[in-house]
Structure formats: C-alpha cells, structure tokens
Amino acid sequence: MQFLLAFIVVGPLIGAAAALLPAPPGLKGKSPDQAVLRHGVTVTGVILAAAIVLALGFDQDQPSKMQATTDISWIPALDVRIHLGTDGISLPLLVLTALLTFLCALYSYFKMPEGPSPKAFVALLLLLECGTLATFAVLDLLLFFLAFETVLIPMYFLIARWGGAGRRPAAWKFILYTLLGSVVMLLGLLLVGLQAGTFDMLALATDNGRGLSLSVQVVAVLAIGIGLAVKTPMWPLHSWLPDAHTAAPTVGSVLLAGVLLKMGTYGFVRIVLPIAPDGMQVFAPYLAAFAVVGIVYGSLACLALARPGSKGDLKRLIAYSSVGHMGFVLLGIATMTPTGVNGALFANIAHGLITGLLFFLAGAVKDRYGTADLDTLAGATGAALYGRAPRLGGLLAFAAVASLGLPGLAGFWGEMLALFGAFDPADGLSRPAFLTFMAIGGLGTLLTAAYLLVVVRRVCMGGPRPAGEARLADVRGYEFAAWTPLVALTVLAGLWPAVLLGLTDPAVQKLLSGGKA
C-alpha cells in the first residue's frame, strides 16, 4: 500500500517524461502521434488501476486512520518531509482524479483537440495528473504548496495552446489570479509552520491550533483562505473561471471543473479547519456569506445566459453553475460541523462526476453544431437534440437534472447535508445568521432548477425534426466509453450515499475533534 500510493503520485510524472521521448519502433503504430496518445491512455489507465487497488486495499474499518503512509526527511533544516498518506477524506478525491484523467486521455485518443504536437499535450496532461494527485496525498504544508502550484503551468498551456477563441487572455487571467492567490497562501503556510515549529499536517491537526495564538490563526486563515478561495473559486474571486472554461478544450474543462476546483475546498478541510480552528471560527460567518452570495449569483448569471436572445454560451453557463455548486461546498465547510463538512466532501465528488459529464457533453454538442451558442443550438423553433441526436439529448437532460439535485442522483446529498449543517452550526457560531444563509441557499436550489430546466427545454426539446434537416451523429463508441462511468457513478452515489459517507464521516469526526478518534 505504501509503495502503491507513492507510485500513484510519481507514476504520471515518469509517464510525462517518457511521452517526450521518441517511441520505440515496435510501438509507433500508424504514426508517432497515435503512439503518444496511446501512451497517455496506457499511463493514466495504469494509474487508475493502481488507485482502484489502493481503494480496495484500504482498511474500511479505520477510515479515519492515515494509511499507506511514506515519511522521509527531505529538508532537515526546515523539518520538511516527503510525507504521503490517505484517509477517508482524500481517498475518494484520488480515485476521482485518476478516473477523470483516464477518461480525458481516452477521449483525446479519438478526439484530439486542435493544436500543437500531441507529445506536449500528453506530457502536460500527465504532469497535471501528477500535481493533482500529489495535492491530495501529501501531508506536509510546503509539499502541499508545491503540488498545488504544479498544476498551474500545464493547465495554462492546455488552455493557451489547445483552447478555442480567446484562449490566450483566458489563460493569462487563470495564471495571474491563481499565482497571486498562491503567493498570499504561501505566506500563511510559512507563518503556521514557523510558529508551530513543524510543517507536518498530521502533527498540526493533532495539536488543533493549541500551539498558535488567536492572532496568528486569524492571519493564517485569512492568507491561506484567499489562495484556496481563488482556486475553489469563491465569489468574488471567481471571474477567471468562466473565461477559462469557455476557451479551454473539452478535456481541459473537464479536469478544471472535475478536479482542480476540488483542490481549494480540500485545502480548507485538510489544513484550515483542523490547524487553525479558532481563526476559522472568526471567519466562518463571512465564508458562509460569500458562499451563499456565490450560490445566488451563479444561478442568476446562468438564468441570464439561458434567456433567449442573450447569446449565452453553453460552456460558459456550466462554468457559472460551478460557482453556485462550489458555494454549497463552502457553506458546508463554514458550518464547522460533521454534517456540513461531510456534505461538502460529498458535493465535491458529485460535482466532479456531474460537471465533468456536462463539459464532455457540451464539447460533443459544440463539435456537432460548430458552436456552443444557446440561441443557435435552440434554433428558431426551440427544437434540437431529441429529434436530431436523441441519445445525446437524453444524456444532456440526465446530467442537467443530476446537477440540479434531483433526489436519487449524486447532486442531491451534498447540497442537502450542507443546508442541514447550516441549520445547526458549530458552537460559537451565530445560529440566526446561519439559518439566514440556509434560507438563501435553499432559494439557490430553486434558481438552479430553473436555469437547468430552461437549458433542457431550449436545447433538447421542441418540435419534430424538420423535413430535409440532417440528423446529427449520435453518441459514438468512444464517447459512450468515456461517459458511461460518470453516469453509473452518479446513479450509484445518489442511491447509495453510504459508499462515500462511510469513508468521510469517521475521518471528519476525527479532524474536527483535534485528532481524537
């Protein structure tokens, strides 16, 4: 298990380096481009298999215990260690990352985005996977920062070199926002580590802030929280996200929404909550307020984009929906209760599955129509996918109702638990304020349903296909292979939430109690 987790983290980095080397003569296939794309599928497939084996070997009876740990001294002068491990909080995120990266590599093998050499594309994809997996596996603050930053460069190039219209300004906005947030976050991490005398996240979580004064905790939470909030993204630090999603290639959007946004919320749970609980309590009401504003703002922006005549872009609409959905995650974290934090972690996974599927579908629709403009997709009669590509239309409708939180699908449980957490927040937090936040969040669920149903009505429904109008290519074989796991897991998590909650709850209880099981 120890070797397996280390391999999962380092394997994509080795694969990225290998992707840049010439392919051996016997493995070139029809062309070098095909060989390197096949290499990407193979490496990500091996990493996914290793992540599944890690999950199967995980001790389900002790999900709060850090397992598969590696602890090696790296920089003795600063007591920085190569410390890896996984528990019930990080394990689902590791598996989700490995799954989405493999599905993106598989999709790209058949539908490579237009741009430069596939070698660079595959190497960047694998480097992105390495950084993301490391973020969820490392247990040292400085290593967390390094892993957190590793993903920025590959995502910048994926947007800038393989994206669509407006890709360069969108890529620059992405990198500038996240880098500026990261600089502030680094200062907070250094403050915590130097004041506490260690950068080890387990030792700091067990200490539960007792070695840090209230003023240090407040400054640390503010600094670290800004960096994490940019990546999440929290309103009003979200403005880089719609442009990045609109310009990114399909697989870039899937990984950005499905994996990279989770790094911010994971940092709140893994670092801020257990290491600086008193500082977090000071800022929790403000975090909740920003969260519910983001929920309502994201929904209203989506309603404006979905309105006929607004020239709204489907990918941009899904990006704004992420602002709202991640608002529920932040609201759950801000309650500082097991119920709310479990809801936040569940909503993280659900959002990764559902929004990843939505971006895959939006990319497929754009490939067929040549545009993601909602007015063009709807057509003069409001008719579209059901009559021209019924399976594609059905999948889009499924993903939309999953995203709006239909009971029985994955999107329901996380948002419900986050609202339940706000109903009874942690001791020391104002219950009237959080009841107000809960009510605003409840309004956000209604607005979410409204804009997603408008999208389904406009893009999927309408009259019969006009005579002489050609049918669109329906779901292709490789699309079916890439999307089916996301559909199946969305249904499974919705019908059997204990699969995730059984892992996260004991770990969350231990985290919030200062390391006590």
Coordinates of C-alpha atoms in Angstrom, one line a residue:
M1 CA 0.0 0.0 0.0
Q2 CA 2.8 2.4 0.9
F3 CA 4.5 1.7 -2.5
L4 CA 1.2 1.9 -4.3
L5 CA 0.4 5.4 -3.2
A6 CA 3.9 6.6 -4.0
F7 CA 3.6 5.0 -7.4
I8 CA 0.2 6.7 -8.0
V9 CA 1.8 10.1 -7.2
V10 CA 5.1 9.7 -9.1
G11 CA 3.9 7.4 -12.0
P12 CA 2.3 10.2 -14.1
L13 CA 5.5 12.3 -13.8
I14 CA 7.6 9.4 -15.2
G15 CA 4.9 9.0 -17.9
A16 CA 5.1 12.7 -18.8
A17 CA 8.9 12.5 -19.2
A18 CA 8.5 9.3 -21.3
A19 CA 5.9 10.9 -23.5
L20 CA 8.5 13.4 -24.7
L21 CA 10.9 10.7 -25.8
P22 CA 10.8 9.0 -29.3
A23 CA 8.5 6.0 -29.4
P24 CA 10.3 2.6 -29.8
P25 CA 9.9 1.3 -33.4
G26 CA 7.6 -1.5 -32.5
L27 CA 5.1 0.8 -30.6
K28 CA 4.7 3.6 -33.2
G29 CA 1.6 2.1 -34.7
K30 CA 0.3 4.1 -37.7
S31 CA 2.0 7.2 -36.7
P32 CA 4.1 8.8 -33.8
D33 CA 1.1 10.9 -32.9
Q34 CA -1.1 7.8 -32.4
A35 CA 1.7 6.2 -30.3
V36 CA 2.0 9.1 -27.9
L37 CA -1.8 9.3 -27.4
R38 CA -1.9 5.6 -26.8
H39 CA 0.9 6.1 -24.3
G40 CA -1.3 8.7 -22.4
V41 CA -4.2 6.2 -22.3
T42 CA -1.9 3.5 -21.0
V43 CA -0.3 5.5 -18.3
T44 CA -3.5 7.0 -17.0
G45 CA -5.1 3.6 -17.2
V46 CA -2.4 2.0 -15.1
I47 CA -2.7 4.9 -12.5
L48 CA -6.5 4.4 -12.4
A49 CA -6.0 0.6 -11.8
A50 CA -3.5 1.4 -9.1
A51 CA -5.9 3.8 -7.4
I52 CA -8.7 1.2 -7.6
V53 CA -6.4 -1.4 -6.0
L54 CA -5.5 1.2 -3.3
A55 CA -9.2 1.8 -2.6
L56 CA -9.9 -2.0 -2.4
G57 CA -7.0 -2.5 0.0
F58 CA -8.0 0.5 2.1
D59 CA -9.0 -0.6 5.6
Q60 CA -12.7 0.3 5.6
D61 CA -13.0 -0.2 9.4
Q62 CA -10.5 2.6 10.1
P63 CA -11.1 5.3 7.5
S64 CA -10.0 8.0 10.0
K65 CA -6.5 6.4 10.2
M66 CA -3.9 7.7 7.7
Q67 CA -3.0 4.7 5.6
A68 CA -0.3 3.8 3.0
T69 CA 2.0 6.4 4.6
T70 CA 5.5 7.3 3.5
D71 CA 7.6 9.6 5.7
I72 CA 11.1 10.5 4.6
S73 CA 13.2 13.5 5.6
W74 CA 13.7 15.9 2.7
I75 CA 15.0 19.3 4.1
P76 CA 16.1 18.6 7.6
A77 CA 16.9 22.3 8.4
L78 CA 13.2 23.2 7.9
D79 CA 11.9 19.8 9.0
V80 CA 10.3 19.4 5.6
R81 CA 9.4 15.8 4.9
I82 CA 8.2 13.8 1.9
H83 CA 5.1 12.7 3.8
L84 CA 2.4 10.9 1.9
G85 CA -0.8 9.2 3.1
T86 CA -4.5 8.8 2.5
D87 CA -7.6 8.6 4.7
G88 CA -11.4 8.6 4.1
I89 CA -11.2 12.3 3.1
S90 CA -8.5 12.1 0.4
L91 CA -9.1 8.6 -1.0
P92 CA -12.3 9.5 -3.0
L93 CA -10.5 12.5 -4.5
L94 CA -7.5 10.4 -5.5
V95 CA -9.8 7.9 -7.3
L96 CA -11.9 10.7 -8.9
T97 CA -8.7 12.4 -10.2
A98 CA -7.4 9.1 -11.7
L99 CA -10.7 8.3 -13.3
L100 CA -11.3 11.7 -14.9
T101 CA -7.8 11.9 -16.2
F102 CA -8.1 8.4 -17.8
L103 CA -11.4 9.3 -19.4
C104 CA -9.9 12.5 -20.7
A105 CA -6.9 10.6 -22.2
L106 CA -9.2 8.0 -23.7
Y107 CA -11.5 10.7 -25.2
S108 CA -8.4 12.6 -26.6
Y109 CA -7.1 9.4 -28.3
F110 CA -10.1 9.5 -30.6
K111 CA -10.8 13.3 -30.5
M112 CA -7.6 15.1 -30.1
P113 CA -8.1 18.9 -29.7
E114 CA -6.7 21.1 -32.4
G115 CA -3.3 22.4 -31.5
P116 CA 0.4 21.7 -31.5
S117 CA 2.1 18.3 -31.1
P118 CA 0.3 15.5 -29.2
K119 CA 3.5 14.8 -27.4
A120 CA 3.3 18.1 -25.5
F121 CA -0.4 17.6 -24.9
V122 CA 0.0 14.2 -23.3
A123 CA 3.0 15.3 -21.3
L124 CA 1.1 18.2 -19.9
L125 CA -2.0 16.1 -19.2
L126 CA 0.2 13.6 -17.2
L127 CA 2.0 16.4 -15.3
L128 CA -1.4 17.9 -14.4
E129 CA -2.4 14.5 -13.1
C130 CA 0.8 14.2 -11.0
G131 CA 0.3 17.6 -9.4
T132 CA -3.3 17.0 -8.6
L133 CA -2.8 13.5 -7.1
A134 CA 0.1 14.8 -5.1
T135 CA -2.1 17.6 -3.7
F136 CA -4.5 15.1 -2.3
A137 CA -1.8 12.7 -1.0
V138 CA 0.9 14.9 0.7
L139 CA 0.9 15.6 4.4
D140 CA 3.5 18.4 4.6
L141 CA 2.5 22.1 4.1
L142 CA 5.3 23.0 1.8
L143 CA 4.9 19.9 -0.3
F144 CA 1.2 20.8 -0.5
F145 CA 2.1 24.2 -1.8
L146 CA 4.5 22.8 -4.4
A147 CA 1.9 20.2 -5.6
F148 CA -0.8 22.9 -5.6
E149 CA 1.4 25.1 -7.9
T150 CA 2.5 22.2 -10.2
V151 CA -0.9 22.1 -11.9
L152 CA -0.9 25.8 -12.9
I153 CA 1.6 25.6 -15.8
P154 CA 0.1 22.5 -17.5
M155 CA -3.4 23.9 -17.3
Y156 CA -2.1 27.3 -18.6
F157 CA -0.6 25.7 -21.7
L158 CA -3.7 23.4 -22.2
I159 CA -5.9 26.5 -22.4
A160 CA -3.4 28.8 -24.3
R161 CA -2.3 26.2 -26.9
W162 CA -5.2 23.9 -27.4
G163 CA -8.1 26.1 -26.5
G164 CA -10.7 28.0 -28.6
A165 CA -11.4 31.6 -29.3
G166 CA -10.0 34.0 -26.6
R167 CA -7.7 31.3 -25.3
R168 CA -4.7 33.5 -24.6
P169 CA -6.4 36.2 -22.5
A170 CA -8.3 33.4 -20.6
A171 CA -5.1 31.5 -19.9
W172 CA -3.3 34.7 -18.7
K173 CA -6.3 35.5 -16.4
F174 CA -6.2 32.0 -15.0
I175 CA -2.5 32.0 -14.2
L176 CA -2.4 35.5 -12.8
Y177 CA -5.4 35.0 -10.5
T178 CA -4.1 31.7 -9.2
L179 CA -0.5 32.8 -8.8
L180 CA -1.4 35.9 -6.9
G181 CA -3.6 33.9 -4.6
S182 CA -0.9 31.3 -4.1
V183 CA 1.7 33.9 -3.1
V184 CA -0.6 35.0 -0.2
M185 CA -1.3 31.4 0.7
L186 CA 2.4 30.6 0.9
L187 CA 2.9 33.4 3.4
G188 CA 0.1 31.9 5.5
L189 CA 1.6 28.4 5.3
L190 CA 5.0 29.7 6.3
L191 CA 3.5 31.6 9.2
V192 CA 1.9 28.4 10.5
G193 CA 4.9 26.2 10.0
L194 CA 7.4 28.6 11.6
Q195 CA 5.2 29.5 14.6
A196 CA 4.3 25.8 15.3
G197 CA 7.8 24.5 14.6
T198 CA 6.7 21.9 12.1
F199 CA 5.1 21.7 8.6
D200 CA 3.7 18.3 9.2
M201 CA 0.0 18.4 8.7
L202 CA -0.8 15.4 10.9
A203 CA 1.1 16.9 13.9
L204 CA -0.5 20.3 13.3
A205 CA -4.0 18.8 13.1
T206 CA -3.4 16.8 16.3
D207 CA -2.3 20.0 18.1
N208 CA -5.5 21.6 16.8
G209 CA -4.3 25.1 17.0
R210 CA -3.1 25.0 20.6
G211 CA 0.4 26.0 19.6
L212 CA -0.8 29.0 17.7
S213 CA -2.2 32.2 19.2
L214 CA -5.5 33.6 18.1
S215 CA -3.9 36.4 16.2
V216 CA -1.6 34.0 14.3
Q217 CA -4.6 31.8 13.5
V218 CA -6.6 34.7 12.2
V219 CA -3.8 36.0 9.9
A220 CA -3.1 32.4 8.7
V221 CA -6.7 31.6 7.9
L222 CA -7.0 34.9 6.0
A223 CA -3.9 34.4 4.0
I224 CA -4.3 30.6 3.3
G225 CA -8.1 31.1 2.7
I226 CA -7.5 33.7 0.0
G227 CA -5.3 31.4 -2.0
L228 CA -7.7 28.5 -1.6
A229 CA -10.8 30.6 -2.3
V230 CA -9.3 31.7 -5.7
K231 CA -8.9 28.1 -6.7
T232 CA -12.3 27.0 -5.4
P233 CA -13.5 29.6 -6.8
M234 CA -15.4 31.6 -4.3
W235 CA -17.3 34.8 -5.3
P236 CA -16.0 37.5 -5.9
L237 CA -12.6 35.8 -6.7
H238 CA -14.3 33.7 -9.5
S239 CA -14.0 35.9 -12.5
W240 CA -11.2 33.9 -14.1
L241 CA -13.3 30.7 -14.2
P242 CA -15.9 31.4 -17.0
D243 CA -13.3 32.7 -19.4
A244 CA -11.0 29.7 -18.7
H245 CA -13.8 27.2 -19.2
T246 CA -15.2 28.8 -22.3
A247 CA -11.8 28.9 -24.0
A248 CA -10.4 25.5 -22.8
P249 CA -10.6 22.4 -24.9
T250 CA -13.2 19.8 -23.7
V251 CA -10.7 17.7 -21.6
G252 CA -9.3 20.9 -20.1
S253 CA -12.7 22.0 -18.9
V254 CA -13.5 18.5 -17.6
L255 CA -10.3 18.4 -15.5
L256 CA -10.6 22.1 -14.4
A257 CA -14.1 21.6 -13.1
G258 CA -13.9 18.0 -12.0
V259 CA -10.5 18.1 -10.2
L260 CA -8.7 21.4 -9.9
L261 CA -11.6 23.2 -8.2
K262 CA -11.6 20.5 -5.5
M263 CA -8.0 21.4 -4.5
G264 CA -9.2 24.6 -3.0
T265 CA -12.0 23.1 -0.9
Y266 CA -9.8 20.1 0.1
G267 CA -7.3 22.6 1.5
F268 CA -10.0 24.2 3.6
V269 CA -10.9 20.8 5.1
R270 CA -7.4 19.4 5.4
I271 CA -5.5 22.5 6.5
V272 CA -7.6 25.4 7.7
L273 CA -10.3 23.5 9.8
P274 CA -8.0 21.4 11.9
I275 CA -4.9 23.5 12.1
A276 CA -6.4 26.9 12.9
P277 CA -9.9 26.2 14.3
D278 CA -10.2 29.4 16.3
G279 CA -9.2 31.5 13.4
M280 CA -11.6 29.6 11.2
Q281 CA -14.4 30.3 13.6
V282 CA -13.8 34.1 13.3
F283 CA -14.1 33.9 9.5
A284 CA -16.7 31.2 9.2
P285 CA -19.7 33.6 9.0
Y286 CA -18.0 35.6 6.3
L287 CA -17.1 32.5 4.4
A288 CA -20.7 31.3 4.6
A289 CA -22.0 34.8 3.5
F290 CA -19.6 34.8 0.4
A291 CA -20.7 31.2 -0.3
V292 CA -24.5 31.9 -0.4
V293 CA -23.9 35.1 -2.5
G294 CA -22.0 32.8 -4.9
I295 CA -24.9 30.4 -5.0
V296 CA -27.4 33.0 -5.9
Y297 CA -25.0 35.0 -8.2
G298 CA -24.0 31.9 -10.1
S299 CA -27.7 30.9 -10.6
L300 CA -28.7 34.4 -11.7
A301 CA -25.8 34.5 -14.2
C302 CA -26.9 31.2 -15.6
L303 CA -30.5 32.4 -15.9
A304 CA -29.3 35.5 -17.8
L305 CA -27.2 33.3 -20.2
A306 CA -30.1 30.9 -20.8
R307 CA -32.5 33.6 -21.7
P308 CA -33.5 33.7 -25.4
G309 CA -31.6 36.3 -27.3
S310 CA -28.8 36.6 -24.8
K311 CA -26.2 34.8 -27.0
G312 CA -25.3 32.7 -24.0
D313 CA -22.6 30.1 -24.4
L314 CA -23.4 26.6 -23.0
K315 CA -19.8 26.0 -21.7
R316 CA -19.9 29.5 -20.0
L317 CA -23.2 28.7 -18.4
I318 CA -21.9 25.4 -17.0
A319 CA -18.9 27.4 -15.6
Y320 CA -21.1 29.8 -13.8
S321 CA -23.1 26.9 -12.4
S322 CA -19.8 25.6 -10.8
V323 CA -19.6 28.9 -8.9
G324 CA -23.0 28.1 -7.4
H325 CA -22.3 24.4 -6.7
M326 CA -19.0 25.2 -5.1
G327 CA -20.8 27.7 -2.9
F328 CA -22.7 24.8 -1.3
V329 CA -19.3 23.1 -0.6
L330 CA -18.0 26.3 1.1
L331 CA -21.3 26.7 3.1
G332 CA -20.9 23.2 4.4
I333 CA -17.3 23.8 5.4
A334 CA -18.2 27.1 7.1
T335 CA -20.7 25.4 9.4
M336 CA -17.7 23.6 11.0
T337 CA -20.0 20.6 11.8
P338 CA -19.6 17.0 10.8
T339 CA -22.8 17.1 8.9
G340 CA -21.8 20.2 6.9
V341 CA -18.2 19.1 6.2
N342 CA -19.4 15.6 5.1
G343 CA -21.9 17.4 2.8
A344 CA -19.1 19.5 1.4
L345 CA -16.9 16.4 0.7
F346 CA -19.9 14.6 -0.9
A347 CA -20.8 17.6 -3.0
N348 CA -17.1 17.8 -4.1
I349 CA -17.3 14.3 -5.6
A350 CA -20.8 14.7 -7.0
H351 CA -19.8 18.0 -8.7
G352 CA -16.7 16.3 -10.2
L353 CA -18.8 13.5 -11.7
I354 CA -21.7 15.6 -12.9
T355 CA -20.0 18.7 -14.2
G356 CA -17.3 16.5 -15.8
L357 CA -20.1 14.8 -17.7
L358 CA -21.7 18.1 -18.6
F359 CA -18.5 19.5 -20.1
F360 CA -18.0 16.3 -22.1
L361 CA -21.5 16.7 -23.4
A362 CA -21.1 20.4 -24.1
G363 CA -17.9 19.6 -26.1
A364 CA -19.7 17.0 -28.1
V365 CA -22.6 19.4 -28.9
K366 CA -20.1 22.1 -29.9
D367 CA -18.3 19.6 -32.2
R368 CA -21.5 18.7 -33.9
Y369 CA -23.0 22.1 -34.3
G370 CA -19.8 24.1 -34.6
T371 CA -20.9 26.4 -31.8
A372 CA -22.0 26.3 -28.2
D373 CA -24.2 29.4 -28.6
L374 CA -27.5 28.6 -26.9
D375 CA -29.6 30.6 -29.3
T376 CA -28.1 28.8 -32.3
L377 CA -28.4 25.4 -30.5
A378 CA -32.1 26.1 -29.7
G379 CA -32.9 27.1 -33.3
A380 CA -35.8 29.2 -34.4
T381 CA -38.4 26.7 -33.1
G382 CA -36.6 25.8 -29.8
A383 CA -36.2 22.3 -31.2
A384 CA -33.0 20.4 -31.1
L385 CA -31.3 17.4 -29.7
Y386 CA -34.1 15.0 -29.0
G387 CA -35.0 15.0 -32.7
R388 CA -31.5 15.1 -34.2
A389 CA -29.4 13.1 -31.7
P390 CA -31.8 11.5 -29.1
R391 CA -29.1 9.7 -27.1
L392 CA -27.0 12.8 -26.8
G393 CA -30.1 14.8 -25.8
G394 CA -31.1 12.2 -23.2
L395 CA -27.6 12.3 -21.6
L396 CA -27.6 16.1 -21.5
A397 CA -31.0 16.1 -19.8
F398 CA -29.8 13.4 -17.3
A399 CA -26.7 15.5 -16.4
A400 CA -28.8 18.6 -16.0
V401 CA -31.3 17.0 -13.6
A402 CA -28.4 15.4 -11.7
S403 CA -26.8 18.9 -11.4
L404 CA -30.0 20.5 -10.1
G405 CA -30.0 18.0 -7.2
L406 CA -32.8 15.5 -8.1
P407 CA -33.2 13.0 -5.3
G408 CA -31.7 9.7 -6.2
L409 CA -28.8 11.2 -8.0
A410 CA -25.4 12.3 -6.6
G411 CA -26.1 16.0 -6.7
F412 CA -28.8 15.8 -4.0
W413 CA -27.0 14.6 -0.9
G414 CA -24.1 17.1 -0.7
E415 CA -26.3 20.1 -1.0
M416 CA -28.9 18.8 1.4
L417 CA -26.3 18.0 4.0
A418 CA -24.6 21.4 3.6
L419 CA -28.0 23.0 4.3
F420 CA -28.6 20.7 7.3
G421 CA -25.2 21.8 8.6
A422 CA -26.2 25.4 8.3
F423 CA -29.4 24.7 10.2
D424 CA -27.4 23.8 13.3
P425 CA -23.9 25.2 13.0
A426 CA -21.0 24.6 15.4
D427 CA -21.0 26.1 18.9
G428 CA -19.8 29.7 18.9
L429 CA -21.3 30.5 15.5
S430 CA -24.5 32.6 15.2
R431 CA -27.4 30.3 14.5
P432 CA -29.7 33.1 13.3
A433 CA -27.1 34.1 10.7
F434 CA -26.6 30.5 9.5
L435 CA -30.4 30.0 9.3
T436 CA -30.5 33.0 7.0
F437 CA -27.7 31.5 5.0
M438 CA -29.6 28.2 4.8
A439 CA -32.7 30.0 3.5
I440 CA -30.7 31.8 0.9
G441 CA -29.0 28.6 -0.1
G442 CA -32.5 27.0 -0.4
L443 CA -33.5 29.8 -2.8
G444 CA -30.4 29.0 -4.8
T445 CA -31.5 25.4 -5.3
L446 CA -34.8 26.7 -6.8
L447 CA -32.8 29.1 -9.1
T448 CA -30.5 26.2 -10.1
A449 CA -33.5 24.1 -11.1
A450 CA -34.9 27.0 -13.1
Y451 CA -31.9 27.6 -15.3
L452 CA -31.1 24.0 -15.9
L453 CA -34.7 23.2 -16.9
V454 CA -34.6 26.2 -19.3
V455 CA -31.5 24.8 -20.9
V456 CA -33.0 21.4 -21.3
R457 CA -36.2 22.9 -22.8
R458 CA -34.3 25.1 -25.2
V459 CA -31.5 22.7 -26.3
C460 CA -33.1 19.3 -26.0
M461 CA -36.8 19.7 -26.5
G462 CA -39.1 21.1 -29.2
G463 CA -41.0 20.0 -32.3
P464 CA -40.1 17.2 -34.6
R465 CA -37.1 17.4 -36.9
P466 CA -38.0 19.5 -40.0
A467 CA -38.1 17.6 -43.2
G468 CA -34.8 17.6 -45.1
E469 CA -32.8 18.6 -42.0
A470 CA -30.0 16.2 -41.5
R471 CA -29.7 14.1 -38.3
L472 CA -26.6 14.7 -36.2
A473 CA -24.2 12.0 -35.3
D474 CA -25.4 10.5 -32.0
V475 CA -23.3 9.2 -29.2
R476 CA -20.2 7.5 -30.7
G477 CA -18.5 4.4 -29.3
Y478 CA -15.6 6.3 -27.7
E479 CA -17.9 8.8 -26.2
F480 CA -20.0 6.0 -24.7
A481 CA -16.9 4.5 -23.2
A482 CA -15.8 7.9 -21.7
W483 CA -19.2 8.9 -20.4
T484 CA -20.7 5.7 -19.0
P485 CA -18.6 5.5 -15.9
L486 CA -19.7 9.0 -14.9
V487 CA -23.4 8.2 -15.5
A488 CA -23.1 5.0 -13.5
L489 CA -21.2 6.6 -10.5
T490 CA -23.7 9.5 -10.5
V491 CA -26.5 7.0 -10.0
L492 CA -24.6 4.8 -7.6
A493 CA -23.7 7.7 -5.3
G494 CA -27.2 9.0 -5.4
L495 CA -28.8 5.7 -4.5
W496 CA -26.1 4.5 -2.1
P497 CA -24.6 7.6 -0.4
A498 CA -23.1 5.4 2.4
V499 CA -20.4 4.4 0.0
L500 CA -18.9 7.9 0.4
L501 CA -20.2 9.0 3.7
G502 CA -19.0 5.8 5.4
L503 CA -15.4 6.8 4.4
T504 CA -15.6 10.5 5.1
D505 CA -17.6 10.7 8.3
P506 CA -15.1 9.0 10.7
A507 CA -12.3 11.0 9.2
V508 CA -14.2 14.2 9.5
Q509 CA -15.2 13.4 13.2
K510 CA -11.5 12.9 14.0
L511 CA -10.5 16.0 12.1
L512 CA -12.9 18.3 13.9
S513 CA -12.2 16.8 17.3
G514 CA -8.4 17.6 17.2
G515 CA -7.1 14.3 16.1
K516 CA -9.1 12.2 18.6
A517 CA -10.7 9.2 17.0

